[in-house]
Tab-separated table of C-alpha atoms in Angstrom:
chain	number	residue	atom	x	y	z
A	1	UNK	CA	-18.643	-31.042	-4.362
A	2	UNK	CA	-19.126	-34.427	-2.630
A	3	UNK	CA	-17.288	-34.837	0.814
A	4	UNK	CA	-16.597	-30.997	1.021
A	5	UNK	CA	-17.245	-29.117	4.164
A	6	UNK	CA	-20.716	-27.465	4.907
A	7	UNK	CA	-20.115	-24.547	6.893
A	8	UNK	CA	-21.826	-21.685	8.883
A	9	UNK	CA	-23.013	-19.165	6.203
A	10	UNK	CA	-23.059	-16.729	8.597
A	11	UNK	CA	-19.718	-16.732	9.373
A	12	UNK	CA	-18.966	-17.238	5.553
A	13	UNK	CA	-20.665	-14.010	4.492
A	14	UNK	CA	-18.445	-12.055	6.914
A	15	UNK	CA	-15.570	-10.385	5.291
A	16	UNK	CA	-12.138	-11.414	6.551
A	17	UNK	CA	-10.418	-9.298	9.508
A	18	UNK	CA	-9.207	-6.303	7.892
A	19	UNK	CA	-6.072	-5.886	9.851
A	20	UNK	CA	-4.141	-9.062	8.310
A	21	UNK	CA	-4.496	-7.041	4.664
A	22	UNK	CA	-2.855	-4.147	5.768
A	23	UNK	CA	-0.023	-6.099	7.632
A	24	UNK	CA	-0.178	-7.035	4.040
A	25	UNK	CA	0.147	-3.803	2.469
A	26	UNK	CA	2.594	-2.798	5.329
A	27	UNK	CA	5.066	-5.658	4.224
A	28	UNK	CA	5.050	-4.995	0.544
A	29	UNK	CA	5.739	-1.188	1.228
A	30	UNK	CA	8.982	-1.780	2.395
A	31	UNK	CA	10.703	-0.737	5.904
A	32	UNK	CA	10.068	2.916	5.264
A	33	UNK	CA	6.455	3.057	5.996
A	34	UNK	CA	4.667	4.849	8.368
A	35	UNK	CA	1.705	2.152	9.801
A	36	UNK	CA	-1.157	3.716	11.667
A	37	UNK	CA	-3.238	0.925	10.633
A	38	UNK	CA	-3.867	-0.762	13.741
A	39	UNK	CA	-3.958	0.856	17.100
A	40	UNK	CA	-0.963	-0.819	19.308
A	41	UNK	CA	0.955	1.242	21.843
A	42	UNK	CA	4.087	2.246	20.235
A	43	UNK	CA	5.583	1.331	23.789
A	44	UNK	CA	6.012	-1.702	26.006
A	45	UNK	CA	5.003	-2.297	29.860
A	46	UNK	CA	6.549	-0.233	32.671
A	47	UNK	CA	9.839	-1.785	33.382
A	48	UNK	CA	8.350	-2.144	37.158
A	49	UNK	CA	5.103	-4.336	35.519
A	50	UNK	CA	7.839	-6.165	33.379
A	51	UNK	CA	9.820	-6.906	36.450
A	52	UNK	CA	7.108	-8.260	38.263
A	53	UNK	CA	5.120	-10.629	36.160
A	54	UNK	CA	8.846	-12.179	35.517
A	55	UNK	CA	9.385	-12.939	39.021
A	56	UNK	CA	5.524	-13.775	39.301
A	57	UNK	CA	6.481	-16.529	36.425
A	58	UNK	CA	8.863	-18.192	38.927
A	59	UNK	CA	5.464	-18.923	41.458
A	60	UNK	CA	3.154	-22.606	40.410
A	61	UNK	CA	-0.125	-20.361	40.621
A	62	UNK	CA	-0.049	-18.139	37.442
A	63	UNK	CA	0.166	-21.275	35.308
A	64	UNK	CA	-2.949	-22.443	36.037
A	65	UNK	CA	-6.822	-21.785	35.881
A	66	UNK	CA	-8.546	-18.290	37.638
A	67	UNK	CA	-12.159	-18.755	38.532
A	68	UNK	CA	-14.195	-17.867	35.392
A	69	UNK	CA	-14.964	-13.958	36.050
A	70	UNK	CA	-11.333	-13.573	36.992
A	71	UNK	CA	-8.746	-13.054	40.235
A	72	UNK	CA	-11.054	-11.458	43.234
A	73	UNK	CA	-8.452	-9.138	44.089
A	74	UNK	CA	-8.469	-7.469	40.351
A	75	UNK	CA	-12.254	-7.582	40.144
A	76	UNK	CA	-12.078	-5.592	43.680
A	77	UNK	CA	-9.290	-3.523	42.481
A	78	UNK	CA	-11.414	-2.359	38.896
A	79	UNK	CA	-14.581	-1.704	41.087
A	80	UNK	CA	-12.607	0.631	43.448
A	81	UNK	CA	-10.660	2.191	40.763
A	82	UNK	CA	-14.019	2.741	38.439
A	83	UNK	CA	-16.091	3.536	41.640
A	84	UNK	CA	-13.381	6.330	42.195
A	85	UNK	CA	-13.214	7.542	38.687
A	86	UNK	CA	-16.773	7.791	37.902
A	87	UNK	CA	-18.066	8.932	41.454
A	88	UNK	CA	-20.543	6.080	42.062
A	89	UNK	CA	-20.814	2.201	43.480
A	90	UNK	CA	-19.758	-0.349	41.472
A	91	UNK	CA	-19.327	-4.114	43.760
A	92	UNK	CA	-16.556	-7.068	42.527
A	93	UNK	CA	-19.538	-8.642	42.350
A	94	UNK	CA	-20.808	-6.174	39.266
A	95	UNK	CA	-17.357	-7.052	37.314
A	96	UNK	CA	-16.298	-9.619	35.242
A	97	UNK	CA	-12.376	-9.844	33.768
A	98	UNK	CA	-12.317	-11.175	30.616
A	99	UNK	CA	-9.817	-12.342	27.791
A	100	UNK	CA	-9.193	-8.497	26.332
A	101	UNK	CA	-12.561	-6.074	25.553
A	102	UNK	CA	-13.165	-7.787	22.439
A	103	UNK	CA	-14.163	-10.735	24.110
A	104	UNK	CA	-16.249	-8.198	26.598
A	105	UNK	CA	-17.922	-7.321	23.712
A	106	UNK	CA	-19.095	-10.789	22.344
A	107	UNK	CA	-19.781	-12.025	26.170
A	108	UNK	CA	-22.098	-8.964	26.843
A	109	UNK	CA	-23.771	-9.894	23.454
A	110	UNK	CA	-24.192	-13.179	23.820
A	111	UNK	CA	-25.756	-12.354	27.652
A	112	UNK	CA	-28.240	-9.966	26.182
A	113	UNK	CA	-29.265	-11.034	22.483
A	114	UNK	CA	-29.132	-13.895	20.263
A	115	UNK	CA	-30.634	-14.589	16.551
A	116	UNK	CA	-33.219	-12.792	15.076
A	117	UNK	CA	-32.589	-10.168	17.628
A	118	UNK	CA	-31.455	-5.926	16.749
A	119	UNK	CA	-29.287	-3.832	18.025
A	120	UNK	CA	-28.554	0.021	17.155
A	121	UNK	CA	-25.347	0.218	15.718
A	122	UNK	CA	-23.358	3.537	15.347
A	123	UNK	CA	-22.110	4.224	12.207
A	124	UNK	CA	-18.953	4.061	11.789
A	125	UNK	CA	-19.049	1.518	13.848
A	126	UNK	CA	-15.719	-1.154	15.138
A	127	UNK	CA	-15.843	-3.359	12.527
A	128	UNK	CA	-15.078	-6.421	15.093
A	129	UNK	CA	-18.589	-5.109	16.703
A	130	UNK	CA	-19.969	-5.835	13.528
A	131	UNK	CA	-18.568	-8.575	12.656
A	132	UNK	CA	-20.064	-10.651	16.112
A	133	UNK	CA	-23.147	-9.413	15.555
A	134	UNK	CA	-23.588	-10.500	12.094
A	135	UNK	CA	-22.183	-14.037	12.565
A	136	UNK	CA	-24.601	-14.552	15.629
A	137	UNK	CA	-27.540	-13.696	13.930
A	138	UNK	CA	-27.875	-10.156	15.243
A	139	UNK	CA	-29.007	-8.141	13.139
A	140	UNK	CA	-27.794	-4.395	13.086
A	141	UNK	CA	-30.285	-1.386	12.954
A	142	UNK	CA	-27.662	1.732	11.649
A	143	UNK	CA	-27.006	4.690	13.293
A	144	UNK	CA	-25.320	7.549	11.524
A	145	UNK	CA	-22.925	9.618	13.181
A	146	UNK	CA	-22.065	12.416	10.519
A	147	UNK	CA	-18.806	14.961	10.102
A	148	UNK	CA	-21.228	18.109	10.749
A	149	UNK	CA	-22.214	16.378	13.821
A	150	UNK	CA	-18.110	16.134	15.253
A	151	UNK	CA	-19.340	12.286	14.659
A	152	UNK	CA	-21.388	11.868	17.549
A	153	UNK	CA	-24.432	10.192	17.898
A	154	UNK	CA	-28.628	11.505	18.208
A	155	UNK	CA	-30.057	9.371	20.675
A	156	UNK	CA	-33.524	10.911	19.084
A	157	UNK	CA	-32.016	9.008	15.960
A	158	UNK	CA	-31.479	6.293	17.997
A	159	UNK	CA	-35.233	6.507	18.940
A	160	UNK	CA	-36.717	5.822	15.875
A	161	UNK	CA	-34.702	2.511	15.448
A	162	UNK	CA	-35.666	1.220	18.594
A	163	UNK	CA	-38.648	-1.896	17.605
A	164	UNK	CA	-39.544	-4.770	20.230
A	165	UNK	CA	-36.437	-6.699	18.396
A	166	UNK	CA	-34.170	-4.022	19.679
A	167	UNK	CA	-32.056	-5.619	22.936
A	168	UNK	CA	-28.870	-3.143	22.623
A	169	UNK	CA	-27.609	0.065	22.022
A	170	UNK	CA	-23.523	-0.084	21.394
A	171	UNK	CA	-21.628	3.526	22.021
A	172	UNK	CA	-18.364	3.433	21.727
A	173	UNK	CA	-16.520	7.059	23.723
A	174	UNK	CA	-13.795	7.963	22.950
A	175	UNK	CA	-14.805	5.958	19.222
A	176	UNK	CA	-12.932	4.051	17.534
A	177	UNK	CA	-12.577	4.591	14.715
A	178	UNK	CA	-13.282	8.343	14.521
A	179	UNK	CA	-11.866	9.380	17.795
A	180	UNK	CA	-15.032	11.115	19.562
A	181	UNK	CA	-15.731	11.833	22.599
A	182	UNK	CA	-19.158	11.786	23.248
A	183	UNK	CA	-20.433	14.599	25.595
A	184	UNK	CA	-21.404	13.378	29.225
A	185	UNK	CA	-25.331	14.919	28.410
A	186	UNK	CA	-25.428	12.777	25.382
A	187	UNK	CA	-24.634	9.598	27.244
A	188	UNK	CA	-27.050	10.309	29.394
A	189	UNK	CA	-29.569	10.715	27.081
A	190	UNK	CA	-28.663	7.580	25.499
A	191	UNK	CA	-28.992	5.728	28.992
A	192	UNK	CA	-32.162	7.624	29.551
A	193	UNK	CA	-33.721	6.112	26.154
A	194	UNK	CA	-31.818	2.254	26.577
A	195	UNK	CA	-34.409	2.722	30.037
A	196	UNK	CA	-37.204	3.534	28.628
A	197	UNK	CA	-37.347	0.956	26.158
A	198	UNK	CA	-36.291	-2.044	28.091
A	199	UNK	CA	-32.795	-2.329	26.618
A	200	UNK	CA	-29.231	-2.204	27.353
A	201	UNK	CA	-26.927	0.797	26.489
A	202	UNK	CA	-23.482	-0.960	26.108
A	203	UNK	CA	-20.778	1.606	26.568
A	204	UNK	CA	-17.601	0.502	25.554
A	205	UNK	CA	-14.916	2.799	27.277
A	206	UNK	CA	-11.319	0.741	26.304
A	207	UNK	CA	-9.649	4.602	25.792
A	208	UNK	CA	-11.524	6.651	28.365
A	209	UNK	CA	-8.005	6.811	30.068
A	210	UNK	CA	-6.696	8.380	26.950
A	211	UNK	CA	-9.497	11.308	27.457
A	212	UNK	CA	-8.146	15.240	27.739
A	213	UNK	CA	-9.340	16.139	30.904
A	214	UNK	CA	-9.754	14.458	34.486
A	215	UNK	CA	-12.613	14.866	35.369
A	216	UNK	CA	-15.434	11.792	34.758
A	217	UNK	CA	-16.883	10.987	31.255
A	218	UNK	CA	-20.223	10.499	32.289
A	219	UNK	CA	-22.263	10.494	35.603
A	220	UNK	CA	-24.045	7.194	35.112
A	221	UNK	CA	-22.496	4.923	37.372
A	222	UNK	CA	-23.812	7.727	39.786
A	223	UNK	CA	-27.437	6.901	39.476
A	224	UNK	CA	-27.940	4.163	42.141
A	225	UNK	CA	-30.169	2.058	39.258
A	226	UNK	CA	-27.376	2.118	37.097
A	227	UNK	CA	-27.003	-1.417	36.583
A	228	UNK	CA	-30.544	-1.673	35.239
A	229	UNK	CA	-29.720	-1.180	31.891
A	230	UNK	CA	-25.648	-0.136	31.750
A	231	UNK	CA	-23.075	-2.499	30.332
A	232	UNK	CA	-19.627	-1.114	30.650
A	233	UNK	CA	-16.542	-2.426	28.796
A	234	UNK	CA	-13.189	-1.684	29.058
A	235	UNK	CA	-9.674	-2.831	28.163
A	236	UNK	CA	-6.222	-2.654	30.238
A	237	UNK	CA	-4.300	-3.561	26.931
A	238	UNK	CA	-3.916	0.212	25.754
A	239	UNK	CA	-4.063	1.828	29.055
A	240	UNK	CA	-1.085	-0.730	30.709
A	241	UNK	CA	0.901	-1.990	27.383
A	242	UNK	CA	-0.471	-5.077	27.644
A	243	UNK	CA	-2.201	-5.524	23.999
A	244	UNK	CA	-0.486	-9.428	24.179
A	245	UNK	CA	-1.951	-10.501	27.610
A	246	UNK	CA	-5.618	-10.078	26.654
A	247	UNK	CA	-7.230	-8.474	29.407
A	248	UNK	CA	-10.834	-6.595	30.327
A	249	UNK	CA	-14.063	-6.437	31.535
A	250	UNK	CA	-17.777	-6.369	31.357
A	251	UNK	CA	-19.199	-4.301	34.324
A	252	UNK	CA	-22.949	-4.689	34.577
A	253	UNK	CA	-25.633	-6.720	37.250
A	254	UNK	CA	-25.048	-9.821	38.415
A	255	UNK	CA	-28.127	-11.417	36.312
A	256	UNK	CA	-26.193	-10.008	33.255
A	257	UNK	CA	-22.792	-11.894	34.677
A	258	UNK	CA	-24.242	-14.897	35.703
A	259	UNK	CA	-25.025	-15.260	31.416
A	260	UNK	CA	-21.606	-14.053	30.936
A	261	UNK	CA	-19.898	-16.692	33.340
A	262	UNK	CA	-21.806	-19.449	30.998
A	263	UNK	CA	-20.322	-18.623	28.038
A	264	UNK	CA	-17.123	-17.198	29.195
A	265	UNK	CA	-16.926	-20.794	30.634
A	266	UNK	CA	-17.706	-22.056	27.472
A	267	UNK	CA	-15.067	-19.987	25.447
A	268	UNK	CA	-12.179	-19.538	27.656
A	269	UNK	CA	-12.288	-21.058	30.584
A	270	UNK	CA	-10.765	-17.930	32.393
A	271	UNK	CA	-9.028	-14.958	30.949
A	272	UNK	CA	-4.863	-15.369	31.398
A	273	UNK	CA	-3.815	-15.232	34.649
A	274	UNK	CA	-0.740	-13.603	33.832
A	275	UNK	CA	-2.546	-10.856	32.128
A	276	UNK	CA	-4.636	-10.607	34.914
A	277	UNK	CA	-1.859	-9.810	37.533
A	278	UNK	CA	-0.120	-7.487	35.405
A	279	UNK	CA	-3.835	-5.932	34.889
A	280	UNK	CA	-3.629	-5.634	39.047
A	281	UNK	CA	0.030	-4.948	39.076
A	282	UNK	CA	-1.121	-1.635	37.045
A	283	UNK	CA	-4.482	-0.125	38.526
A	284	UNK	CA	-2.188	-0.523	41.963
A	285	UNK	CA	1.094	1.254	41.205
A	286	UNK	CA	1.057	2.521	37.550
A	287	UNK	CA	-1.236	5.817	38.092
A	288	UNK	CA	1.789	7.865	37.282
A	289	UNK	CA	2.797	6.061	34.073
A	290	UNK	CA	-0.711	5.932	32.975
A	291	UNK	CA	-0.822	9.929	33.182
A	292	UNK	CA	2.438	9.966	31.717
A	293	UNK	CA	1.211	8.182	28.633
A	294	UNK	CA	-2.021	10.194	28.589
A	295	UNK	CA	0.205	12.970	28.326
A	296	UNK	CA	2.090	11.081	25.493
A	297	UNK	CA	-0.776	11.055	23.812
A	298	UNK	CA	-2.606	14.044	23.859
A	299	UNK	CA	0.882	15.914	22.485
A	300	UNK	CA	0.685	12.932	19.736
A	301	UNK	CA	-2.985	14.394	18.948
A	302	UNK	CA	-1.723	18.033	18.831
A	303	UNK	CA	0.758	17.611	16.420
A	304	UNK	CA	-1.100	15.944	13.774
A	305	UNK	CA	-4.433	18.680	14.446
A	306	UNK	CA	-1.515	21.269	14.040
A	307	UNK	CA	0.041	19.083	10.260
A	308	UNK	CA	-3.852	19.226	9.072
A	309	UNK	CA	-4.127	22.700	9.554
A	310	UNK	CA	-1.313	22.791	6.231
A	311	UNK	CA	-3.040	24.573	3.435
A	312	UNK	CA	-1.628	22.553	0.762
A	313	UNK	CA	-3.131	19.435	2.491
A	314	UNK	CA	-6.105	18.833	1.244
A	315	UNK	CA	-6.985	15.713	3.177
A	316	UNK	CA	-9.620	16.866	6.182
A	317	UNK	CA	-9.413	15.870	9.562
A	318	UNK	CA	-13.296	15.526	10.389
A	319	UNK	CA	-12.651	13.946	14.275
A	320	UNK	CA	-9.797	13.050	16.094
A	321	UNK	CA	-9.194	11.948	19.790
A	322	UNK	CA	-7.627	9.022	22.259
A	323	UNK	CA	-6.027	7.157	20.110
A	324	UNK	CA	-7.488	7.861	16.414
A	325	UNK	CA	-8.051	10.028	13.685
A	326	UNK	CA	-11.070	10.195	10.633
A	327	UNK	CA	-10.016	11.590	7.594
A	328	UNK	CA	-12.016	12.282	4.815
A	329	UNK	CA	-9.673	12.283	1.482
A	330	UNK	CA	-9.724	14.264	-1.422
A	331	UNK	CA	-9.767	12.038	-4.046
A	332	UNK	CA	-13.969	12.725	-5.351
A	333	UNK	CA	-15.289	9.446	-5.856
A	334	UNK	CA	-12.528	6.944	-5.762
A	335	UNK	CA	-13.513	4.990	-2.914
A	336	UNK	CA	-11.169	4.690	-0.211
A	337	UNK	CA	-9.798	1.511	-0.423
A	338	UNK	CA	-8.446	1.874	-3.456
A	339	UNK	CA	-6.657	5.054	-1.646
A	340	UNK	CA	-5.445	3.328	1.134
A	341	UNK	CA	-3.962	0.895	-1.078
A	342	UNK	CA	-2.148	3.419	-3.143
A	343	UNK	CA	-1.366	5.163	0.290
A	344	UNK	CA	0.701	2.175	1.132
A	345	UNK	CA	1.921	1.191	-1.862
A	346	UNK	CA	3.141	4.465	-3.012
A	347	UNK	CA	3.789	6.511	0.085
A	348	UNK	CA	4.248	4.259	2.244
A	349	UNK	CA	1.463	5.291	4.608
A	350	UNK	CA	-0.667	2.003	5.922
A	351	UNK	CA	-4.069	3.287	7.143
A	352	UNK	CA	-7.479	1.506	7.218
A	353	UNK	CA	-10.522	2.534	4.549
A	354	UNK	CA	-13.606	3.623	5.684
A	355	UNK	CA	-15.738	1.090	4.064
A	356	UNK	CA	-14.735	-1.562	6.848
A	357	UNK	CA	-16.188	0.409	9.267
A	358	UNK	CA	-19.383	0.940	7.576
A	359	UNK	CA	-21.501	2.136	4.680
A	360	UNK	CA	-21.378	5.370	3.687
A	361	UNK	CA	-17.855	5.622	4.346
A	362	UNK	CA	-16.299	5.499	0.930
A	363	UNK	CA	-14.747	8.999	1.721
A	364	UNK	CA	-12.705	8.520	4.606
A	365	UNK	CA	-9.394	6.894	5.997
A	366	UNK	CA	-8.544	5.859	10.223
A	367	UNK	CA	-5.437	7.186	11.260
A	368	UNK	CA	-4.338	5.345	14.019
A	369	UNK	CA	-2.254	8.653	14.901
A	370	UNK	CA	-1.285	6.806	17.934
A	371	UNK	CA	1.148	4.429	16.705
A	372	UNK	CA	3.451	7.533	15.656
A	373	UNK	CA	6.194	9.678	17.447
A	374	UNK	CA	5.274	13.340	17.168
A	375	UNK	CA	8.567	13.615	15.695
A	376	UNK	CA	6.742	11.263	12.379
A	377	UNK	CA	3.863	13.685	12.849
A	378	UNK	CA	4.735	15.977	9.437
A	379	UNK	CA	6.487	13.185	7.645
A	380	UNK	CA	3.077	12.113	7.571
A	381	UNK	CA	1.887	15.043	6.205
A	382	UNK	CA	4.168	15.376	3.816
A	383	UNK	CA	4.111	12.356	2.321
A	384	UNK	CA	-0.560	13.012	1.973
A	385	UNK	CA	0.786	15.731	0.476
A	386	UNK	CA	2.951	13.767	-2.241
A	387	UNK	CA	-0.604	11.654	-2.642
A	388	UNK	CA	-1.985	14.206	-4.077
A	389	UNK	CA	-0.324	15.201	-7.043
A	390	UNK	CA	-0.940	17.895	-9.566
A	391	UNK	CA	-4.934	17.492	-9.199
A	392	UNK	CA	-6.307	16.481	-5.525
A	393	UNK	CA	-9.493	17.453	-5.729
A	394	UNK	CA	-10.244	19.209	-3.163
A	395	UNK	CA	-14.066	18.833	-2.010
């Protein structure tokens, strides 16, 4: 059509954010719905964090710009606090706050590969991941992480994808979507292989302070070349409430930051500055409300592992962990988008299909189990139950 726009195809072949069509689904099931669709904490900021980014309001220097790699004093705080955590030696220097871990994610990327280039993808896989990749260019080389396996990826797997194209491998612990912690050996190996073919291993850690235990998720930050080939993201928006401030990072060498600062510049400017002190405000007073909420959560987890373990329902929990559950339904070959339609629609139960976060995935449903009091815990179950009707067909 003459005069009409001509626009980037490869941002026209990506499908649409799948979040906005189950706010959809959400509305048009009513108010008695149960939405574990996307993962929000079901509670707001301390009241102390609250508190003091209102008086910080009444100061002239949160309205205006940060340097581009954020406030010193929070990129000093996260290296201290991740130094501590992980047991090794991580400089301010080595960190880089950005506007939430999504836009971590696309920085890193556009730092390390561009158009034409590969990177090993684990499938499922974060569908935003996905989506960056494809509209820059990037192509991405599969990776299946299967139910038999507890969902967690074979860096031999990984191995055989690896061509001179490859720049990246992504692993996402604990995963979202399926919820799986990845074993601290298994990391490793998956470091061990990003170094011996000249890539980056990309761990994105946004719910590693939703993990069961205390003790570190990995020892790589421990070996003194860590920065070599390790890309760490992360996200204070689930850890600290503060999903609406956009705040994260990208922790990696400075050669890697010094292409991050160029296109963060590009992008953003600087990530907010409010965010950014109530990111501070946190990682220096909130340790108790953060273990408080970890708590929260694993007792979130146990219930709904305890409503699967129903006989009558005949949905199966395949992973589960931080903040979400994968769910493989029981409905044969419908695929499940059609189900999580009829989930909502019906039942009142807004969950995401499988298909957005990959092929092969026609089976199974994300629970975002932690958007739910434990008290809603076998409400849900129930009403999986009621999905089934006379016939579920159980696999």
């Amino acid at each position: 059509m003459a005069g009409s726009l001509s626009l980037n195809p490869l941002v026209q072949a990506v499908e649409p954010p799948p979040i906005a069509e189950a706010q959809r689904w959400a509305a048009e099931a009513g108010e008695s719905i149960l939405d574990t669709a996307q993962a929000v904490p079901a509670y707001p900021p301390a009241p102390a964090l609250r508190r003091h980014l209102a008086a910080a309001m009444e100061r002239d220097d949160p309205h205006f710009y940060t340097a581009i790699l954020g406030l010193p004093a929070l990129r000093e705080a996260l290296a201290g606090h991740m130094s501590a955590v992980y047991g090794g030696a991580i400089s301010p220097g080595q960190v880089a706050i950005t506007a939430g871990c999504n836009q971590a994610f696309c920085l890193a990327m556009a730092a390390l590969a561009g158009a034409g280039d590969e990177v090993i993808l684990p499938v499922p896989y974060y569908f935003n991941h996905s989506m960056w990749l494809a509209m820059q260019g990037i192509r991405a080389r599969h990776l299946s992480c299967r139910a038999e396996s507890g969902r967690v990826p074979d860096p031999e797997e990984a191995a055989a994808l690896v061509t001179s194209r490859t720049r990246a491998i992504v692993l996402v612990s604990p995963n979202n979507p399926t919820g799986a912690i990845y074993p601290p050996e298994v990391i490793a190996r998956f470091l061990a292989l990003a170094r011996a073919s000249g890539i980056a291993l990309v761990l994105d850690e946004t719910y590693k302070d939703f993990l069961p235990g205390h003790g570190a998720p990995h020892t790589l930050f421990q070996d003194p070349d860590w920065s070599d080939n390790l890309v760490q993201l992360y996200s204070f928006s689930k850890a600290y409430s503060l999903t609406g401030h956009r705040v994260g990072s990208v922790i990696g060498s400075a050669a890697l930051l010094a292409g991050v600062e160029k296109v963060a510049d590009c992008v953003a400017i600087c990530p907010p500055h409010a965010g950014q002190l109530g990111a501070l405000y946190g990682l220096a007073h909130l340790d108790e409300w953060r273990e408080d909420k970890r708590r929260l959560m694993a007792a979130r987890l146990a219930t709904l592992e305890a409503v699967f373990e129903n006989a009558d329902l005949h949905f199966e929990l395949t992973s589960a962990g931080a903040y979400f559950a994968y769910v493989r339904h029981p409905f044969g070959d419908e695929n499940a988008a059609s189900v999580a339609r009829r989930l909502a629609r019906d039942h009142g139960v807004v969950c995401l299909p499988g298909p957005i976060f990959g092929p092969g995935q026609a089976d199974s449903l994300r629970v975002a189990f932690a958007n739910l009091d434990a008290e809603r815990m076998p409400e849900l179950g129930r009403r999986l139950i009621a999905s089934q009707g006379r016939d579920p067909g159980r696999r």
